[in-house]
Amino acid sequence: MKQASVPVITFMSNQKLFSLLLIINMDKSKIFDPNTVILLANRRQRVDWNELTFEVKNQEAIIHFSPRLGKGYNRQISLKGGLTIEIIDAHLKETMYLERKHESIFPLTSHFYLSGMSAVETFNTSEIKPSYTESTGKNYLYHLPDLMEIEKWSCNTAIKVISIYAPIDYFQGFYTEEKINSHPLFNLINGDRTPKFHLPLGKNNPDILRALSQIYQCPYHGLTKQLYLESKALELFALQFSTFDSSIFTSQKFLKKDDLDRVEYAKDIFGLM
């Protein structure tokens, strides 16, 4: 399901997702995002955060739903450089509403729906549609600082979503041109943290589905697992970037050659060619 001044596993807060917004320090203390409210019963009944249970192990946190809310979990995996993977697998007992206030620091977010959908209303912004839907089998790329929203999650179908969050400066080492492109994504990566965008990028193609499945079924542990999941997260970002106008990315030389070689080398190591 979507930090402000307290780090989550690494940096997540006010992320737009059904994550239930658990902010976890690695000392296993917990603080839930004060800018998010969970509501049931047509937004009349507020959910107590104490209804959720959690466990922390190494670089992972898992949030479990109470029986009243439904079945399933939200799993957050912290990777190098603030990169975070979030896996949601849940079936709600009733429709859930998330009311959120996003702060000015917000990650670049990749969002992939395997099943389920959400309807979103946005407020205090003219840059994002006042309402939109995210649907099964599709993927999205967004940056949504400084706005308010209400996200509605249906109980009619299972929810399976994978999201990847990256701090904006994570990509600065990949960018080789000083010229600012008119596309908001490039403005963001070049250091302008103000652009807001929510980009529907179409259906999950076979390459995307393969990478998502490999994240779900990661067979590794420890350092190997971290390297493997980082390579999958970057692959999914690359697949999303490739859906834009190819001339934009070709002319701007978004990835350095040695970065591309590193991704290919990782594929060879894990036998994914």
PDB file of C-alpha atoms in Angstrom:
ATOM      1  CA  MET A   1       0.000   0.000   0.000  1.00  0.00           C
ATOM      2  CA  LYS A   2       2.767   4.640   0.319  1.00  0.00           C
ATOM      3  CA  GLN A   3       8.751   9.424   5.190  1.00  0.00           C
ATOM      4  CA  ALA A   4       8.985  12.322   6.587  1.00  0.00           C
ATOM      5  CA  SER A   5      11.485  12.818   9.335  1.00  0.00           C
ATOM      6  CA  VAL A   6      11.845   9.231  10.615  1.00  0.00           C
ATOM      7  CA  PRO A   7      13.516   6.551   8.448  1.00  0.00           C
ATOM      8  CA  VAL A   8      11.541   3.421   7.550  1.00  0.00           C
ATOM      9  CA  ILE A   9      13.571   0.443   6.929  1.00  0.00           C
ATOM     10  CA  THR A  10      15.779   2.861   5.082  1.00  0.00           C
ATOM     11  CA  PHE A  11      13.908   5.860   3.780  1.00  0.00           C
ATOM     12  CA  MET A  12      10.255   5.161   3.119  1.00  0.00           C
ATOM     13  CA  SER A  13       7.636   7.490   4.527  1.00  0.00           C
ATOM     14  CA  ASN A  14       4.538   8.861   2.860  1.00  0.00           C
ATOM     15  CA  GLN A  15       5.034   6.368   0.061  1.00  0.00           C
ATOM     16  CA  LYS A  16       1.915   5.926  -1.946  1.00  0.00           C
ATOM     17  CA  LEU A  17       1.159   2.272  -1.396  1.00  0.00           C
ATOM     18  CA  PHE A  18      -0.947  -0.071   0.584  1.00  0.00           C
ATOM     19  CA  SER A  19       2.111  -0.701   2.785  1.00  0.00           C
ATOM     20  CA  LEU A  20       0.173   0.261   5.887  1.00  0.00           C
ATOM     21  CA  LEU A  21       3.060   2.605   6.425  1.00  0.00           C
ATOM     22  CA  LEU A  22       5.031   0.932   9.113  1.00  0.00           C
ATOM     23  CA  ILE A  23       8.152   2.947   9.884  1.00  0.00           C
ATOM     24  CA  ILE A  24      10.740   0.629  11.379  1.00  0.00           C
ATOM     25  CA  ASN A  25      14.130   1.488  12.799  1.00  0.00           C
ATOM     26  CA  MET A  26      16.648  -1.319  12.706  1.00  0.00           C
ATOM     27  CA  ASP A  27      16.660  -1.419  16.523  1.00  0.00           C
ATOM     28  CA  LYS A  28      13.169  -2.938  16.109  1.00  0.00           C
ATOM     29  CA  SER A  29      11.326  -0.002  17.601  1.00  0.00           C
ATOM     30  CA  LYS A  30       8.215   0.970  15.665  1.00  0.00           C
ATOM     31  CA  ILE A  31       6.437   4.181  14.830  1.00  0.00           C
ATOM     32  CA  PHE A  32       3.537   4.314  12.397  1.00  0.00           C
ATOM     33  CA  ASP A  33       3.341   7.193   9.959  1.00  0.00           C
ATOM     34  CA  PRO A  34       1.405   9.994  11.671  1.00  0.00           C
ATOM     35  CA  ASN A  35       0.407  11.373   8.266  1.00  0.00           C
ATOM     36  CA  THR A  36      -1.642   8.278   7.359  1.00  0.00           C
ATOM     37  CA  VAL A  37      -5.025   7.165   8.640  1.00  0.00           C
ATOM     38  CA  ILE A  38      -6.621   3.770   7.822  1.00  0.00           C
ATOM     39  CA  LEU A  39     -10.423   3.746   7.648  1.00  0.00           C
ATOM     40  CA  LEU A  40     -13.081   1.073   7.137  1.00  0.00           C
ATOM     41  CA  ALA A  41     -16.884   1.106   6.791  1.00  0.00           C
ATOM     42  CA  ASN A  42     -17.115   3.840   4.171  1.00  0.00           C
ATOM     43  CA  ARG A  43     -14.505   5.934   6.017  1.00  0.00           C
ATOM     44  CA  ARG A  44     -16.491   6.005   9.270  1.00  0.00           C
ATOM     45  CA  GLN A  45     -14.360   3.606  11.336  1.00  0.00           C
ATOM     46  CA  ARG A  46     -10.693   4.294  12.105  1.00  0.00           C
ATOM     47  CA  VAL A  47      -8.282   1.335  12.397  1.00  0.00           C
ATOM     48  CA  ASP A  48      -6.031   1.149  15.455  1.00  0.00           C
ATOM     49  CA  TRP A  49      -2.410   0.507  14.458  1.00  0.00           C
ATOM     50  CA  ASN A  50      -2.244  -2.030  17.291  1.00  0.00           C
ATOM     51  CA  GLU A  51      -4.312  -4.376  15.142  1.00  0.00           C
ATOM     52  CA  LEU A  52      -1.212  -4.951  13.015  1.00  0.00           C
ATOM     53  CA  THR A  53       1.664  -7.206  14.009  1.00  0.00           C
ATOM     54  CA  PHE A  54       5.170  -7.108  12.606  1.00  0.00           C
ATOM     55  CA  GLU A  55       8.467  -8.922  12.545  1.00  0.00           C
ATOM     56  CA  VAL A  56      11.923  -7.681  11.624  1.00  0.00           C
ATOM     57  CA  LYS A  57      14.746  -9.899  10.416  1.00  0.00           C
ATOM     58  CA  ASN A  58      18.010  -8.615   8.994  1.00  0.00           C
ATOM     59  CA  GLN A  59      17.041  -6.105   6.299  1.00  0.00           C
ATOM     60  CA  GLU A  60      13.384  -7.132   6.071  1.00  0.00           C
ATOM     61  CA  ALA A  61      10.178  -6.182   7.859  1.00  0.00           C
ATOM     62  CA  ILE A  62       6.872  -8.012   7.514  1.00  0.00           C
ATOM     63  CA  ILE A  63       3.549  -6.523   8.574  1.00  0.00           C
ATOM     64  CA  HIS A  64       0.720  -9.005   9.211  1.00  0.00           C
ATOM     65  CA  PHE A  65      -2.954  -8.051   9.086  1.00  0.00           C
ATOM     66  CA  SER A  66      -5.323  -8.831  11.925  1.00  0.00           C
ATOM     67  CA  PRO A  67      -8.163 -11.301  11.210  1.00  0.00           C
ATOM     68  CA  ARG A  68     -10.629  -8.396  11.318  1.00  0.00           C
ATOM     69  CA  LEU A  69      -8.847  -6.677   8.440  1.00  0.00           C
ATOM     70  CA  GLY A  70      -8.277  -9.800   6.334  1.00  0.00           C
ATOM     71  CA  LYS A  71      -5.473 -12.145   5.418  1.00  0.00           C
ATOM     72  CA  GLY A  72      -2.021 -11.390   4.118  1.00  0.00           C
ATOM     73  CA  TYR A  73       1.092  -9.350   4.658  1.00  0.00           C
ATOM     74  CA  ASN A  74       3.175  -6.405   3.596  1.00  0.00           C
ATOM     75  CA  ARG A  75       6.871  -7.207   3.237  1.00  0.00           C
ATOM     76  CA  GLN A  76       9.533  -4.518   2.960  1.00  0.00           C
ATOM     77  CA  ILE A  77      13.108  -5.323   1.918  1.00  0.00           C
ATOM     78  CA  SER A  78      15.863  -2.762   2.389  1.00  0.00           C
ATOM     79  CA  LEU A  79      18.646  -2.770  -0.206  1.00  0.00           C
ATOM     80  CA  LYS A  80      21.829  -0.796  -0.883  1.00  0.00           C
ATOM     81  CA  GLY A  81      21.621   2.976  -1.188  1.00  0.00           C
ATOM     82  CA  GLY A  82      18.093   3.304   0.161  1.00  0.00           C
ATOM     83  CA  LEU A  83      16.542   1.152  -2.563  1.00  0.00           C
ATOM     84  CA  THR A  84      13.490  -0.648  -1.120  1.00  0.00           C
ATOM     85  CA  ILE A  85      11.263  -3.417  -2.456  1.00  0.00           C
ATOM     86  CA  GLU A  86       7.763  -3.768  -1.067  1.00  0.00           C
ATOM     87  CA  ILE A  87       5.648  -6.887  -1.642  1.00  0.00           C
ATOM     88  CA  ILE A  88       1.945  -6.867  -0.766  1.00  0.00           C
ATOM     89  CA  ASP A  89      -0.087 -10.061  -0.782  1.00  0.00           C
ATOM     90  CA  ALA A  90      -3.473  -9.638   0.891  1.00  0.00           C
ATOM     91  CA  HIS A  91      -7.208 -10.251   0.734  1.00  0.00           C
ATOM     92  CA  LEU A  92      -9.235  -7.690   2.682  1.00  0.00           C
ATOM     93  CA  LYS A  93     -12.462  -8.474   4.516  1.00  0.00           C
ATOM     94  CA  GLU A  94     -13.918  -5.090   3.638  1.00  0.00           C
ATOM     95  CA  THR A  95     -13.031  -2.044   1.593  1.00  0.00           C
ATOM     96  CA  MET A  96     -10.156  -0.077   3.091  1.00  0.00           C
ATOM     97  CA  TYR A  97      -9.425   3.639   2.751  1.00  0.00           C
ATOM     98  CA  LEU A  98      -6.034   5.243   3.297  1.00  0.00           C
ATOM     99  CA  GLU A  99      -5.949   8.983   3.932  1.00  0.00           C
ATOM    100  CA  ARG A 100      -2.442  10.365   3.423  1.00  0.00           C
ATOM    101  CA  LYS A 101      -0.563  13.626   3.535  1.00  0.00           C
ATOM    102  CA  HIS A 102       2.644  13.437   1.510  1.00  0.00           C
ATOM    103  CA  GLU A 103       5.631  15.496   2.565  1.00  0.00           C
ATOM    104  CA  SER A 104       8.198  17.199   0.360  1.00  0.00           C
ATOM    105  CA  ILE A 105      10.710  14.318   0.425  1.00  0.00           C
ATOM    106  CA  PHE A 106       9.270  11.495  -1.657  1.00  0.00           C
ATOM    107  CA  PRO A 107      10.921   8.559  -3.454  1.00  0.00           C
ATOM    108  CA  LEU A 108      10.718   7.761  -7.139  1.00  0.00           C
ATOM    109  CA  THR A 109       8.287   4.846  -7.120  1.00  0.00           C
ATOM    110  CA  SER A 110       7.713   1.917  -9.483  1.00  0.00           C
ATOM    111  CA  HIS A 111       4.379   0.234  -8.909  1.00  0.00           C
ATOM    112  CA  PHE A 112       3.349  -3.132 -10.430  1.00  0.00           C
ATOM    113  CA  TYR A 113      -0.107  -4.689 -10.049  1.00  0.00           C
ATOM    114  CA  LEU A 114      -0.397  -8.458 -10.399  1.00  0.00           C
ATOM    115  CA  SER A 115      -3.951  -8.472  -9.024  1.00  0.00           C
ATOM    116  CA  GLY A 116      -6.292  -6.046  -7.324  1.00  0.00           C
ATOM    117  CA  MET A 117      -6.876  -2.363  -7.985  1.00  0.00           C
ATOM    118  CA  SER A 118      -7.110   0.934  -6.143  1.00  0.00           C
ATOM    119  CA  ALA A 119      -9.001   4.171  -6.783  1.00  0.00           C
ATOM    120  CA  VAL A 120      -7.272   7.398  -5.742  1.00  0.00           C
ATOM    121  CA  GLU A 121      -8.531  10.937  -5.112  1.00  0.00           C
ATOM    122  CA  THR A 122      -5.913  13.708  -4.891  1.00  0.00           C
ATOM    123  CA  PHE A 123      -6.130  17.130  -3.257  1.00  0.00           C
ATOM    124  CA  ASN A 124      -4.037  20.330  -3.009  1.00  0.00           C
ATOM    125  CA  THR A 125      -2.442  19.912  -6.434  1.00  0.00           C
ATOM    126  CA  SER A 126      -3.194  20.905 -10.008  1.00  0.00           C
ATOM    127  CA  GLU A 127      -0.433  18.710 -11.470  1.00  0.00           C
ATOM    128  CA  ILE A 128      -2.126  15.345 -10.803  1.00  0.00           C
ATOM    129  CA  LYS A 129      -5.590  14.267 -11.899  1.00  0.00           C
ATOM    130  CA  PRO A 130      -8.197  14.700  -9.137  1.00  0.00           C
ATOM    131  CA  SER A 131      -9.045  10.993  -9.456  1.00  0.00           C
ATOM    132  CA  TYR A 132      -7.497   7.975 -11.133  1.00  0.00           C
ATOM    133  CA  THR A 133      -7.436   4.180 -10.906  1.00  0.00           C
ATOM    134  CA  GLU A 134      -4.532   1.733 -10.751  1.00  0.00           C
ATOM    135  CA  SER A 135      -5.500  -1.647 -12.189  1.00  0.00           C
ATOM    136  CA  THR A 136      -4.614  -5.331 -12.354  1.00  0.00           C
ATOM    137  CA  GLY A 137      -1.900  -6.232 -14.847  1.00  0.00           C
ATOM    138  CA  LYS A 138      -0.568  -2.690 -15.251  1.00  0.00           C
ATOM    139  CA  ASN A 139       2.380  -0.678 -13.950  1.00  0.00           C
ATOM    140  CA  TYR A 140       3.003   2.923 -12.949  1.00  0.00           C
ATOM    141  CA  LEU A 141       5.892   5.300 -12.243  1.00  0.00           C
ATOM    142  CA  TYR A 142       5.351   8.291  -9.989  1.00  0.00           C
ATOM    143  CA  HIS A 143       6.710  11.031  -7.764  1.00  0.00           C
ATOM    144  CA  LEU A 144       4.040  12.625  -5.553  1.00  0.00           C
ATOM    145  CA  PRO A 145       5.435  15.054  -2.961  1.00  0.00           C
ATOM    146  CA  ASP A 146       3.410  17.716  -1.167  1.00  0.00           C
ATOM    147  CA  LEU A 147      -0.128  16.545  -1.749  1.00  0.00           C
ATOM    148  CA  MET A 148      -3.032  14.856   0.017  1.00  0.00           C
ATOM    149  CA  GLU A 149      -4.854  11.771  -1.203  1.00  0.00           C
ATOM    150  CA  ILE A 150      -7.418   9.150  -0.310  1.00  0.00           C
ATOM    151  CA  GLU A 151      -6.774   5.682  -1.691  1.00  0.00           C
ATOM    152  CA  LYS A 152      -9.556   3.096  -1.795  1.00  0.00           C
ATOM    153  CA  TRP A 153      -8.729  -0.625  -1.810  1.00  0.00           C
ATOM    154  CA  SER A 154     -11.421  -3.110  -2.720  1.00  0.00           C
ATOM    155  CA  CYS A 155     -12.127  -6.346  -0.865  1.00  0.00           C
ATOM    156  CA  ASN A 156     -13.530  -8.061  -3.950  1.00  0.00           C
ATOM    157  CA  THR A 157     -10.266  -9.575  -5.147  1.00  0.00           C
ATOM    158  CA  ALA A 158      -6.830 -10.547  -3.871  1.00  0.00           C
ATOM    159  CA  ILE A 159      -4.254  -7.757  -3.816  1.00  0.00           C
ATOM    160  CA  LYS A 160      -0.800  -8.591  -5.145  1.00  0.00           C
ATOM    161  CA  VAL A 161       1.452  -5.604  -5.730  1.00  0.00           C
ATOM    162  CA  ILE A 162       5.204  -5.120  -5.947  1.00  0.00           C
ATOM    163  CA  SER A 163       6.618  -1.629  -5.554  1.00  0.00           C
ATOM    164  CA  ILE A 164      10.175  -0.329  -5.738  1.00  0.00           C
ATOM    165  CA  TYR A 165      11.197   2.901  -4.013  1.00  0.00           C
ATOM    166  CA  ALA A 166      14.390   4.806  -4.782  1.00  0.00           C
ATOM    167  CA  PRO A 167      15.660   8.008  -3.175  1.00  0.00           C
ATOM    168  CA  ILE A 168      15.985  10.603  -5.911  1.00  0.00           C
ATOM    169  CA  ASP A 169      19.761  10.926  -5.587  1.00  0.00           C
ATOM    170  CA  TYR A 170      20.115   7.153  -6.080  1.00  0.00           C
ATOM    171  CA  PHE A 171      20.090   7.734  -9.860  1.00  0.00           C
ATOM    172  CA  GLN A 172      22.430  10.705 -10.028  1.00  0.00           C
ATOM    173  CA  GLY A 173      25.474   8.488 -10.519  1.00  0.00           C
ATOM    174  CA  PHE A 174      23.827   6.929 -13.586  1.00  0.00           C
ATOM    175  CA  TYR A 175      23.138  10.212 -15.345  1.00  0.00           C
ATOM    176  CA  THR A 176      25.833  11.463 -17.728  1.00  0.00           C
ATOM    177  CA  GLU A 177      24.415  14.681 -19.213  1.00  0.00           C
ATOM    178  CA  GLU A 178      24.103  18.080 -17.539  1.00  0.00           C
ATOM    179  CA  LYS A 179      21.428  19.235 -19.945  1.00  0.00           C
ATOM    180  CA  ILE A 180      17.943  19.301 -18.425  1.00  0.00           C
ATOM    181  CA  ASN A 181      15.365  17.473 -20.512  1.00  0.00           C
ATOM    182  CA  SER A 182      11.803  18.764 -20.523  1.00  0.00           C
ATOM    183  CA  HIS A 183      10.496  15.430 -19.245  1.00  0.00           C
ATOM    184  CA  PRO A 184       9.686  15.667 -15.492  1.00  0.00           C
ATOM    185  CA  LEU A 185      11.540  12.426 -14.784  1.00  0.00           C
ATOM    186  CA  PHE A 186      14.819  13.935 -16.014  1.00  0.00           C
ATOM    187  CA  ASN A 187      14.200  17.179 -14.161  1.00  0.00           C
ATOM    188  CA  LEU A 188      13.720  15.126 -11.018  1.00  0.00           C
ATOM    189  CA  ILE A 189      16.904  13.120 -11.487  1.00  0.00           C
ATOM    190  CA  ASN A 190      18.827  16.306 -12.243  1.00  0.00           C
ATOM    191  CA  GLY A 191      18.030  17.629  -8.783  1.00  0.00           C
ATOM    192  CA  ASP A 192      14.675  19.397  -9.063  1.00  0.00           C
ATOM    193  CA  ARG A 193      12.626  17.715  -6.302  1.00  0.00           C
ATOM    194  CA  THR A 194       9.403  19.616  -7.039  1.00  0.00           C
ATOM    195  CA  PRO A 195       7.981  17.826 -10.120  1.00  0.00           C
ATOM    196  CA  LYS A 196       4.844  15.790  -9.480  1.00  0.00           C
ATOM    197  CA  PHE A 197       3.867  13.087 -11.924  1.00  0.00           C
ATOM    198  CA  HIS A 198       1.888   9.874 -12.040  1.00  0.00           C
ATOM    199  CA  LEU A 199       2.623   7.953 -15.237  1.00  0.00           C
ATOM    200  CA  PRO A 200       0.553   4.943 -16.329  1.00  0.00           C
ATOM    201  CA  LEU A 201       2.974   2.815 -18.367  1.00  0.00           C
ATOM    202  CA  GLY A 202       0.627   0.161 -19.699  1.00  0.00           C
ATOM    203  CA  LYS A 203       0.408  -3.575 -19.248  1.00  0.00           C
ATOM    204  CA  ASN A 204       3.027  -5.696 -17.527  1.00  0.00           C
ATOM    205  CA  ASN A 205       4.897  -7.239 -20.460  1.00  0.00           C
ATOM    206  CA  PRO A 206       6.573 -10.680 -20.312  1.00  0.00           C
ATOM    207  CA  ASP A 207       9.942  -9.212 -19.257  1.00  0.00           C
ATOM    208  CA  ILE A 208       8.305  -7.337 -16.386  1.00  0.00           C
ATOM    209  CA  LEU A 209       6.316 -10.392 -15.313  1.00  0.00           C
ATOM    210  CA  ARG A 210       9.463 -12.530 -15.332  1.00  0.00           C
ATOM    211  CA  ALA A 211      11.354 -10.053 -13.129  1.00  0.00           C
ATOM    212  CA  LEU A 212       8.406  -9.763 -10.715  1.00  0.00           C
ATOM    213  CA  SER A 213       8.177 -13.546 -10.453  1.00  0.00           C
ATOM    214  CA  GLN A 214      11.908 -13.759  -9.739  1.00  0.00           C
ATOM    215  CA  ILE A 215      11.487 -11.288  -6.865  1.00  0.00           C
ATOM    216  CA  TYR A 216       8.610 -13.289  -5.415  1.00  0.00           C
ATOM    217  CA  GLN A 217      10.524 -16.547  -5.726  1.00  0.00           C
ATOM    218  CA  CYS A 218      14.045 -15.358  -4.853  1.00  0.00           C
ATOM    219  CA  PRO A 219      15.941 -18.538  -3.840  1.00  0.00           C
ATOM    220  CA  TYR A 220      18.989 -16.827  -2.294  1.00  0.00           C
ATOM    221  CA  HIS A 221      19.994 -15.664   1.173  1.00  0.00           C
ATOM    222  CA  GLY A 222      22.306 -13.088   2.714  1.00  0.00           C
ATOM    223  CA  LEU A 223      24.564 -11.055   0.436  1.00  0.00           C
ATOM    224  CA  THR A 224      23.607 -13.052  -2.661  1.00  0.00           C
ATOM    225  CA  LYS A 225      19.948 -12.295  -2.025  1.00  0.00           C
ATOM    226  CA  GLN A 226      20.661  -8.579  -1.626  1.00  0.00           C
ATOM    227  CA  LEU A 227      22.640  -8.463  -4.897  1.00  0.00           C
ATOM    228  CA  TYR A 228      20.022 -10.484  -6.737  1.00  0.00           C
ATOM    229  CA  LEU A 229      17.091  -8.340  -5.575  1.00  0.00           C
ATOM    230  CA  GLU A 230      18.993  -5.124  -6.317  1.00  0.00           C
ATOM    231  CA  SER A 231      19.602  -6.327  -9.872  1.00  0.00           C
ATOM    232  CA  LYS A 232      15.880  -7.157 -10.269  1.00  0.00           C
ATOM    233  CA  ALA A 233      14.817  -3.766  -8.900  1.00  0.00           C
ATOM    234  CA  LEU A 234      17.111  -1.942 -11.329  1.00  0.00           C
ATOM    235  CA  GLU A 235      15.932  -4.156 -14.174  1.00  0.00           C
ATOM    236  CA  LEU A 236      12.326  -3.168 -13.480  1.00  0.00           C
ATOM    237  CA  PHE A 237      13.196   0.531 -13.417  1.00  0.00           C
ATOM    238  CA  ALA A 238      15.054   0.070 -16.715  1.00  0.00           C
ATOM    239  CA  LEU A 239      12.070  -1.723 -18.267  1.00  0.00           C
ATOM    240  CA  GLN A 240       9.792   1.127 -17.229  1.00  0.00           C
ATOM    241  CA  PHE A 241      12.178   3.793 -18.508  1.00  0.00           C
ATOM    242  CA  SER A 242      12.335   1.976 -21.839  1.00  0.00           C
ATOM    243  CA  THR A 243       8.584   2.499 -22.382  1.00  0.00           C
ATOM    244  CA  PHE A 244       9.096   6.230 -22.806  1.00  0.00           C
ATOM    245  CA  ASP A 245       9.959   7.799 -26.148  1.00  0.00           C
ATOM    246  CA  SER A 246      13.197   5.984 -26.985  1.00  0.00           C
ATOM    247  CA  SER A 247      14.677   9.112 -28.564  1.00  0.00           C
ATOM    248  CA  ILE A 248      14.590  10.858 -25.172  1.00  0.00           C
ATOM    249  CA  PHE A 249      16.638   8.174 -23.525  1.00  0.00           C
ATOM    250  CA  THR A 250      19.011   7.647 -26.438  1.00  0.00           C
ATOM    251  CA  SER A 251      19.871  11.320 -26.764  1.00  0.00           C
ATOM    252  CA  GLN A 252      20.327  11.797 -23.026  1.00  0.00           C
ATOM    253  CA  LYS A 253      22.478   8.681 -22.497  1.00  0.00           C
ATOM    254  CA  PHE A 254      20.612   7.899 -19.310  1.00  0.00           C
ATOM    255  CA  LEU A 255      22.749   4.900 -18.341  1.00  0.00           C
ATOM    256  CA  LYS A 256      26.505   4.760 -18.666  1.00  0.00           C
ATOM    257  CA  LYS A 257      27.938   1.857 -20.639  1.00  0.00           C
ATOM    258  CA  ASP A 258      29.621   0.349 -17.589  1.00  0.00           C
ATOM    259  CA  ASP A 259      26.295   0.471 -15.702  1.00  0.00           C
ATOM    260  CA  LEU A 260      24.615  -1.450 -18.515  1.00  0.00           C
ATOM    261  CA  ASP A 261      27.506  -3.927 -18.555  1.00  0.00           C
ATOM    262  CA  ARG A 262      27.061  -4.420 -14.795  1.00  0.00           C
ATOM    263  CA  VAL A 263      23.380  -5.320 -15.223  1.00  0.00           C
ATOM    264  CA  GLU A 264      24.218  -7.798 -17.978  1.00  0.00           C
ATOM    265  CA  TYR A 265      26.988  -9.290 -15.847  1.00  0.00           C
ATOM    266  CA  ALA A 266      24.536  -9.771 -12.979  1.00  0.00           C
ATOM    267  CA  LYS A 267      22.202 -11.613 -15.339  1.00  0.00           C
ATOM    268  CA  ASP A 268      25.019 -13.921 -16.385  1.00  0.00           C
ATOM    269  CA  ILE A 269      25.941 -14.655 -12.758  1.00  0.00           C
ATOM    270  CA  PHE A 270      22.399 -15.663 -11.862  1.00  0.00           C
ATOM    271  CA  GLY A 271      21.816 -17.599 -15.064  1.00  0.00           C
ATOM    272  CA  LEU A 272      18.974 -15.445 -16.264  1.00  0.00           C
ATOM    273  CA  MET A 273      19.934 -14.988 -19.882  1.00  0.00           C
TER     274      MET A 273
END
